[in-house]
């Protein structure tokens, strides 16, 4: 019964393809998986937009949208209708085909990334041996479409915005990769399913998720920062800041193409959270050993939604970083710390089991964080100040 | 590529950087390489963060600001000319609309000037009420300013919404007392229009009791936030000599380290009876201006607590004051107060008729804007918006 | 430590997020137009004219003194004085306004007209849902639209209306007392005069009697 609930989608897929002749069964299985991904993740995207607006509202002591549907949950439908019926304005000097292909490219690249995420036990569309590599390859190709958007608009400001966005994404891509290299080192494989299976073990009731190790925690924090920057979310959303001079690479887009950019950005957020969940939070494994009766896909999506909530929470709280501060932060703080994390991961691997490695690794990471933080703030000369009063 | 030439003096000024004859210590300006052109942009008047209809003509070299010219006048409403045609009492509701966030302090400044003109006394209870309302106005103004500043920095409006939540309570008190939330039209020459009943005082005490918690919450959210510190510290420095020479006043001046608070200097009203401190900054940057405002909010709470405790019973209008047929003798007077944005002054010349001969407003926002270019030179364009937000202007005052 | 301030800030917003589900303080939205906040007692939006009895024309307190027209800062009141007079609440004959228009697209709700009116005839209303698509005529309220009863005034601003009524009643009582006093004085004077004319009549009558001898 529990297994049935856990594998319900797989069983559904098998049942559906059983109607077809044997030769067509394999492609049909893939097709059903694709349809599944294309329907589920945009639905989560719709839910995310509502959660974001209502979440931001609640943080700001107000209600979010609550007129369309019960508690406002039909708001995405209203938004979709709005974006579909808006006039699609393309500048006459713009490069037509490139202008059209940019949002399409973005969405396609992001969807490809979902193919390798293990959503549940036995529920991965393509079980590649180098799944992580494929994911990062697809993630990097989103940057191409960002640049295509900026370039084809023939607008000085869009181009500037696109260049800034690409520079930001490239810098943080390095950090993203390096923090996941730590996971690969410990697991010994690039395959995402193997990474999840390695974390799906329990000592007592506690799971072996990598986030519960010192190097995993540090890696996760660096991964989270890099993920926020990759998807241009607050506090790294200067490329799409409204109160800035350059309005960003999607200035010249309206109507459905703009909605596609929006979709692409949020799907990228979902897929990067999905990867983070897989790498550090144990993918589809349950948090405690007595909770394994719940379906695996339930845990995956819960962790995904938790990451989304944290994204929304950060957006509601933090102001934006300026472009040069963003880049400085990436190259002068996050990247060195990630390299140190790699070193500590190696130390962890070769110190063997036991309590000692916990102490040593935690101590090194904590000390490094404090020292580097202190250096960063002193060099920039900022810090809390005390004020005097007139006599 | 040739080395960039270093020009001295501001463009168009023709003066060398070492010429201090008019008191200005000009910064050297780096002329761009001559290869690229300057990017000239007009920020505004339609812009999400210009606090109203305001334009800045900015010339950029890459991201750095080379030249900045503020252009305003989009909200000019002939305030001073209308006042010449209207009686003194009829000008009072127009003063509400100058700095529309702080209508009560505008009213007080005007009432003070007219009282100086005719030599009128104000009863004690009225003075206490004036202080209470002015300090409440100061608190809600500073909270809103900080909210707008963080909104421009991209904090999605969260501190703004918190500030507005507290502001709503204060505005509700204003509505109960004066009849209107923002355009209060409450001070009269010789006192106040309506007495504060026991219920009003109880509401005021309740609001004041909740304010320290709110300011603590605000500070926890913002003051030690590393991103805020990175965005605000070291940005938009204003040297104290320039501030004094340019006539800057208010929190901007005190953030540069100059100890000048008109409440302490002029001893107007009954501020001498209250113990409060004046916070000063050391660096004159955006962060100092933000912190000086937060500390001033705390000092205002202290003043409010003292005033609400000591308020005496009594009349609220001088019995000798006239509402209609007010004809001051010929003369002139300049009355100024420490408005939340700076020194708000009214200069009145009377020629014996019911309408003033000349009515001049000294708006703090306009005077504080004159140093915007000096503060923004060499900064990146993303910081211009932040510096502009820290000056704290309201276009109603700038343009009148 | 780097990041401490950020975490403190995030704790603050989390507190607000959680609080918005439990306390009214943390969720201050009032869902207009289904829920409304009652206006404060002293709230002022646009003026209205008070009338006393059932008939708004007969009971209108305004006597067209035109003081409010003169004192109004944006000059949005237009008054035409009548040629004849009609009695007011104390019985005195007063002028009345044949036209009393307020242009509420100009009115700035400053309440100066209310302050300067010596007859408690114009007071402030609290209705603000006055949007109309007729930009000029729709926003020029005439006498009939402006006239509202004293009972309505009591509903809007009870303490103020009670005070006004008390003052008017006091004045009326004073006027009546004075009228009664003058009446009594007049009656007394008439009685004195009558007594004086009667008293000299007897000596003059007596004299001829004595003379006839």
PDB file of C-alpha atoms in Angstrom, chain A residues 34-163:
ATOM      1  CA  UNK A  34       7.604  14.805 -20.669  1.00  0.00           C
ATOM      2  CA  UNK A  35       3.920  15.615 -20.482  1.00  0.00           C
ATOM      3  CA  UNK A  36       4.105  15.114 -16.765  1.00  0.00           C
ATOM      4  CA  UNK A  37       6.958  17.569 -16.399  1.00  0.00           C
ATOM      5  CA  UNK A  38       5.388  20.139 -18.689  1.00  0.00           C
ATOM      6  CA  UNK A  39       2.145  20.046 -16.733  1.00  0.00           C
ATOM      7  CA  UNK A  40       3.408  19.758 -13.173  1.00  0.00           C
ATOM      8  CA  UNK A  41       6.151  22.338 -13.074  1.00  0.00           C
ATOM      9  CA  UNK A  42       4.239  25.194 -14.707  1.00  0.00           C
ATOM     10  CA  UNK A  43       1.395  24.414 -12.306  1.00  0.00           C
ATOM     11  CA  UNK A  44       3.844  24.793  -9.433  1.00  0.00           C
ATOM     12  CA  UNK A  45       5.023  28.001 -11.088  1.00  0.00           C
ATOM     13  CA  UNK A  46       1.459  29.311 -11.032  1.00  0.00           C
ATOM     14  CA  UNK A  47       1.159  28.352  -7.390  1.00  0.00           C
ATOM     15  CA  UNK A  48       4.499  30.036  -6.695  1.00  0.00           C
ATOM     16  CA  UNK A  49       3.354  33.333  -8.135  1.00  0.00           C
ATOM     17  CA  UNK A  50       0.327  33.313  -5.871  1.00  0.00           C
ATOM     18  CA  UNK A  51       2.379  32.284  -2.852  1.00  0.00           C
ATOM     19  CA  UNK A  52       4.870  35.005  -3.606  1.00  0.00           C
ATOM     20  CA  UNK A  53       2.299  37.745  -3.769  1.00  0.00           C
ATOM     21  CA  UNK A  54       0.398  36.536  -0.760  1.00  0.00           C
ATOM     22  CA  UNK A  55       3.569  35.779   1.147  1.00  0.00           C
ATOM     23  CA  UNK A  56       5.012  39.215   0.471  1.00  0.00           C
ATOM     24  CA  UNK A  57       1.681  40.671   1.456  1.00  0.00           C
ATOM     25  CA  UNK A  58       1.598  38.864   4.761  1.00  0.00           C
ATOM     26  CA  UNK A  59       5.169  39.861   5.500  1.00  0.00           C
ATOM     27  CA  UNK A  60       4.136  43.439   4.878  1.00  0.00           C
ATOM     28  CA  UNK A  61       1.076  43.243   7.126  1.00  0.00           C
ATOM     29  CA  UNK A  62      -1.389  43.189   4.291  1.00  0.00           C
ATOM     30  CA  UNK A  63      -3.376  40.633   2.346  1.00  0.00           C
ATOM     31  CA  UNK A  64      -2.114  39.602  -1.031  1.00  0.00           C
ATOM     32  CA  UNK A  65      -4.517  39.259  -3.951  1.00  0.00           C
ATOM     33  CA  UNK A  66      -7.709  37.672  -2.706  1.00  0.00           C
ATOM     34  CA  UNK A  67     -10.407  38.528  -5.198  1.00  0.00           C
ATOM     35  CA  UNK A  68      -9.903  35.986  -7.954  1.00  0.00           C
ATOM     36  CA  UNK A  69     -11.005  32.602  -6.736  1.00  0.00           C
ATOM     37  CA  UNK A  70     -10.874  31.315  -3.159  1.00  0.00           C
ATOM     38  CA  UNK A  71      -8.158  33.234  -1.294  1.00  0.00           C
ATOM     39  CA  UNK A  72      -6.936  34.512  -4.621  1.00  0.00           C
ATOM     40  CA  UNK A  73      -5.606  31.203  -5.900  1.00  0.00           C
ATOM     41  CA  UNK A  74      -7.002  31.711  -9.379  1.00  0.00           C
ATOM     42  CA  UNK A  75      -4.880  34.832  -9.781  1.00  0.00           C
ATOM     43  CA  UNK A  76      -2.435  33.141 -12.200  1.00  0.00           C
ATOM     44  CA  UNK A  77      -5.312  32.507 -14.565  1.00  0.00           C
ATOM     45  CA  UNK A  78      -6.143  36.185 -14.557  1.00  0.00           C
ATOM     46  CA  UNK A  79      -2.469  36.996 -15.089  1.00  0.00           C
ATOM     47  CA  UNK A  80      -2.239  34.515 -17.952  1.00  0.00           C
ATOM     48  CA  UNK A  81      -5.263  35.972 -19.686  1.00  0.00           C
ATOM     49  CA  UNK A  82      -3.813  39.432 -19.229  1.00  0.00           C
ATOM     50  CA  UNK A  83      -0.465  38.529 -20.724  1.00  0.00           C
ATOM     51  CA  UNK A  84      -2.025  36.693 -23.619  1.00  0.00           C
ATOM     52  CA  UNK A  85      -4.288  39.533 -24.576  1.00  0.00           C
ATOM     53  CA  UNK A  86      -1.689  42.270 -24.384  1.00  0.00           C
ATOM     54  CA  UNK A  87      -0.374  43.705 -27.563  1.00  0.00           C
ATOM     55  CA  UNK A  88       2.913  42.207 -28.619  1.00  0.00           C
ATOM     56  CA  UNK A  89       5.076  45.213 -29.405  1.00  0.00           C
ATOM     57  CA  UNK A  90       8.287  44.456 -31.231  1.00  0.00           C
ATOM     58  CA  UNK A  91      10.596  47.407 -31.969  1.00  0.00           C
ATOM     59  CA  UNK A  92      10.976  47.959 -35.669  1.00  0.00           C
ATOM     60  CA  UNK A  93      14.757  48.048 -35.481  1.00  0.00           C
ATOM     61  CA  UNK A  94      14.928  44.870 -33.488  1.00  0.00           C
ATOM     62  CA  UNK A  95      16.398  41.708 -34.900  1.00  0.00           C
ATOM     63  CA  UNK A  96      13.159  39.773 -35.488  1.00  0.00           C
ATOM     64  CA  UNK A  97      14.115  36.104 -35.342  1.00  0.00           C
ATOM     65  CA  UNK A  98      16.528  36.544 -32.442  1.00  0.00           C
ATOM     66  CA  UNK A  99      13.994  38.650 -30.590  1.00  0.00           C
ATOM     67  CA  UNK A 100      11.463  35.873 -30.981  1.00  0.00           C
ATOM     68  CA  UNK A 101      13.805  33.032 -30.128  1.00  0.00           C
ATOM     69  CA  UNK A 102      15.216  34.488 -26.943  1.00  0.00           C
ATOM     70  CA  UNK A 103      12.304  33.697 -24.615  1.00  0.00           C
ATOM     71  CA  UNK A 104      11.686  30.411 -26.369  1.00  0.00           C
ATOM     72  CA  UNK A 105      15.299  29.413 -25.901  1.00  0.00           C
ATOM     73  CA  UNK A 106      15.144  30.301 -22.250  1.00  0.00           C
ATOM     74  CA  UNK A 107      12.079  28.219 -21.547  1.00  0.00           C
ATOM     75  CA  UNK A 108      13.325  25.234 -23.550  1.00  0.00           C
ATOM     76  CA  UNK A 109      16.709  25.246 -21.815  1.00  0.00           C
ATOM     77  CA  UNK A 110      15.103  25.395 -18.402  1.00  0.00           C
ATOM     78  CA  UNK A 111      12.695  22.574 -19.168  1.00  0.00           C
ATOM     79  CA  UNK A 112      15.593  20.421 -20.267  1.00  0.00           C
ATOM     80  CA  UNK A 113      17.076  20.759 -16.815  1.00  0.00           C
ATOM     81  CA  UNK A 114      14.042  19.095 -15.282  1.00  0.00           C
ATOM     82  CA  UNK A 115      14.709  15.930 -17.209  1.00  0.00           C
ATOM     83  CA  UNK A 116      17.426  14.753 -14.880  1.00  0.00           C
ATOM     84  CA  UNK A 117      15.917  15.642 -11.526  1.00  0.00           C
ATOM     85  CA  UNK A 118      14.846  12.614  -9.537  1.00  0.00           C
ATOM     86  CA  UNK A 119      11.421  13.658  -8.382  1.00  0.00           C
ATOM     87  CA  UNK A 120      10.735  10.477  -6.480  1.00  0.00           C
ATOM     88  CA  UNK A 121      11.936   6.913  -6.185  1.00  0.00           C
ATOM     89  CA  UNK A 122      12.315   5.603  -9.773  1.00  0.00           C
ATOM     90  CA  UNK A 123      10.840   8.862 -11.009  1.00  0.00           C
ATOM     91  CA  UNK A 124      13.463  10.464 -13.147  1.00  0.00           C
ATOM     92  CA  UNK A 125      12.824  11.080 -16.795  1.00  0.00           C
ATOM     93  CA  UNK A 126      16.338  10.353 -18.002  1.00  0.00           C
ATOM     94  CA  UNK A 127      18.649   8.490 -15.697  1.00  0.00           C
ATOM     95  CA  UNK A 128      21.982   9.773 -16.977  1.00  0.00           C
ATOM     96  CA  UNK A 129      25.332   8.826 -15.563  1.00  0.00           C
ATOM     97  CA  UNK A 130      26.405  12.445 -15.841  1.00  0.00           C
ATOM     98  CA  UNK A 131      23.098  14.019 -14.926  1.00  0.00           C
ATOM     99  CA  UNK A 132      24.641  16.822 -12.930  1.00  0.00           C
ATOM    100  CA  UNK A 133      26.831  17.831 -15.820  1.00  0.00           C
ATOM    101  CA  UNK A 134      23.872  17.856 -18.172  1.00  0.00           C
ATOM    102  CA  UNK A 135      21.915  20.004 -15.739  1.00  0.00           C
ATOM    103  CA  UNK A 136      24.645  22.602 -15.525  1.00  0.00           C
ATOM    104  CA  UNK A 137      25.080  22.619 -19.269  1.00  0.00           C
ATOM    105  CA  UNK A 138      21.412  23.430 -19.703  1.00  0.00           C
ATOM    106  CA  UNK A 139      21.542  26.004 -16.961  1.00  0.00           C
ATOM    107  CA  UNK A 140      24.392  27.780 -18.639  1.00  0.00           C
ATOM    108  CA  UNK A 141      22.565  27.932 -21.940  1.00  0.00           C
ATOM    109  CA  UNK A 142      19.922  30.100 -20.325  1.00  0.00           C
ATOM    110  CA  UNK A 143      22.513  32.809 -20.235  1.00  0.00           C
ATOM    111  CA  UNK A 144      22.728  32.726 -23.998  1.00  0.00           C
ATOM    112  CA  UNK A 145      19.077  33.527 -24.333  1.00  0.00           C
ATOM    113  CA  UNK A 146      19.409  36.384 -21.836  1.00  0.00           C
ATOM    114  CA  UNK A 147      22.082  37.878 -24.001  1.00  0.00           C
ATOM    115  CA  UNK A 148      20.054  37.246 -27.131  1.00  0.00           C
ATOM    116  CA  UNK A 149      17.222  39.208 -25.588  1.00  0.00           C
ATOM    117  CA  UNK A 150      19.404  42.150 -24.751  1.00  0.00           C
ATOM    118  CA  UNK A 151      21.210  42.160 -28.069  1.00  0.00           C
ATOM    119  CA  UNK A 152      18.231  41.822 -30.343  1.00  0.00           C
ATOM    120  CA  UNK A 153      16.330  44.678 -28.759  1.00  0.00           C
ATOM    121  CA  UNK A 154      18.746  47.202 -30.271  1.00  0.00           C
ATOM    122  CA  UNK A 155      18.296  49.258 -27.178  1.00  0.00           C
ATOM    123  CA  UNK A 156      21.318  50.661 -25.396  1.00  0.00           C
ATOM    124  CA  UNK A 157      19.762  50.137 -21.992  1.00  0.00           C
ATOM    125  CA  UNK A 158      18.605  46.599 -22.664  1.00  0.00           C
ATOM    126  CA  UNK A 159      22.061  45.690 -23.857  1.00  0.00           C
ATOM    127  CA  UNK A 160      23.637  47.142 -20.740  1.00  0.00           C
ATOM    128  CA  UNK A 161      21.137  45.268 -18.606  1.00  0.00           C
ATOM    129  CA  UNK A 162      21.789  42.046 -20.478  1.00  0.00           C
ATOM    130  CA  UNK A 163      25.552  42.391 -20.108  1.00  0.00           C
TER     131      UNK A 163
END
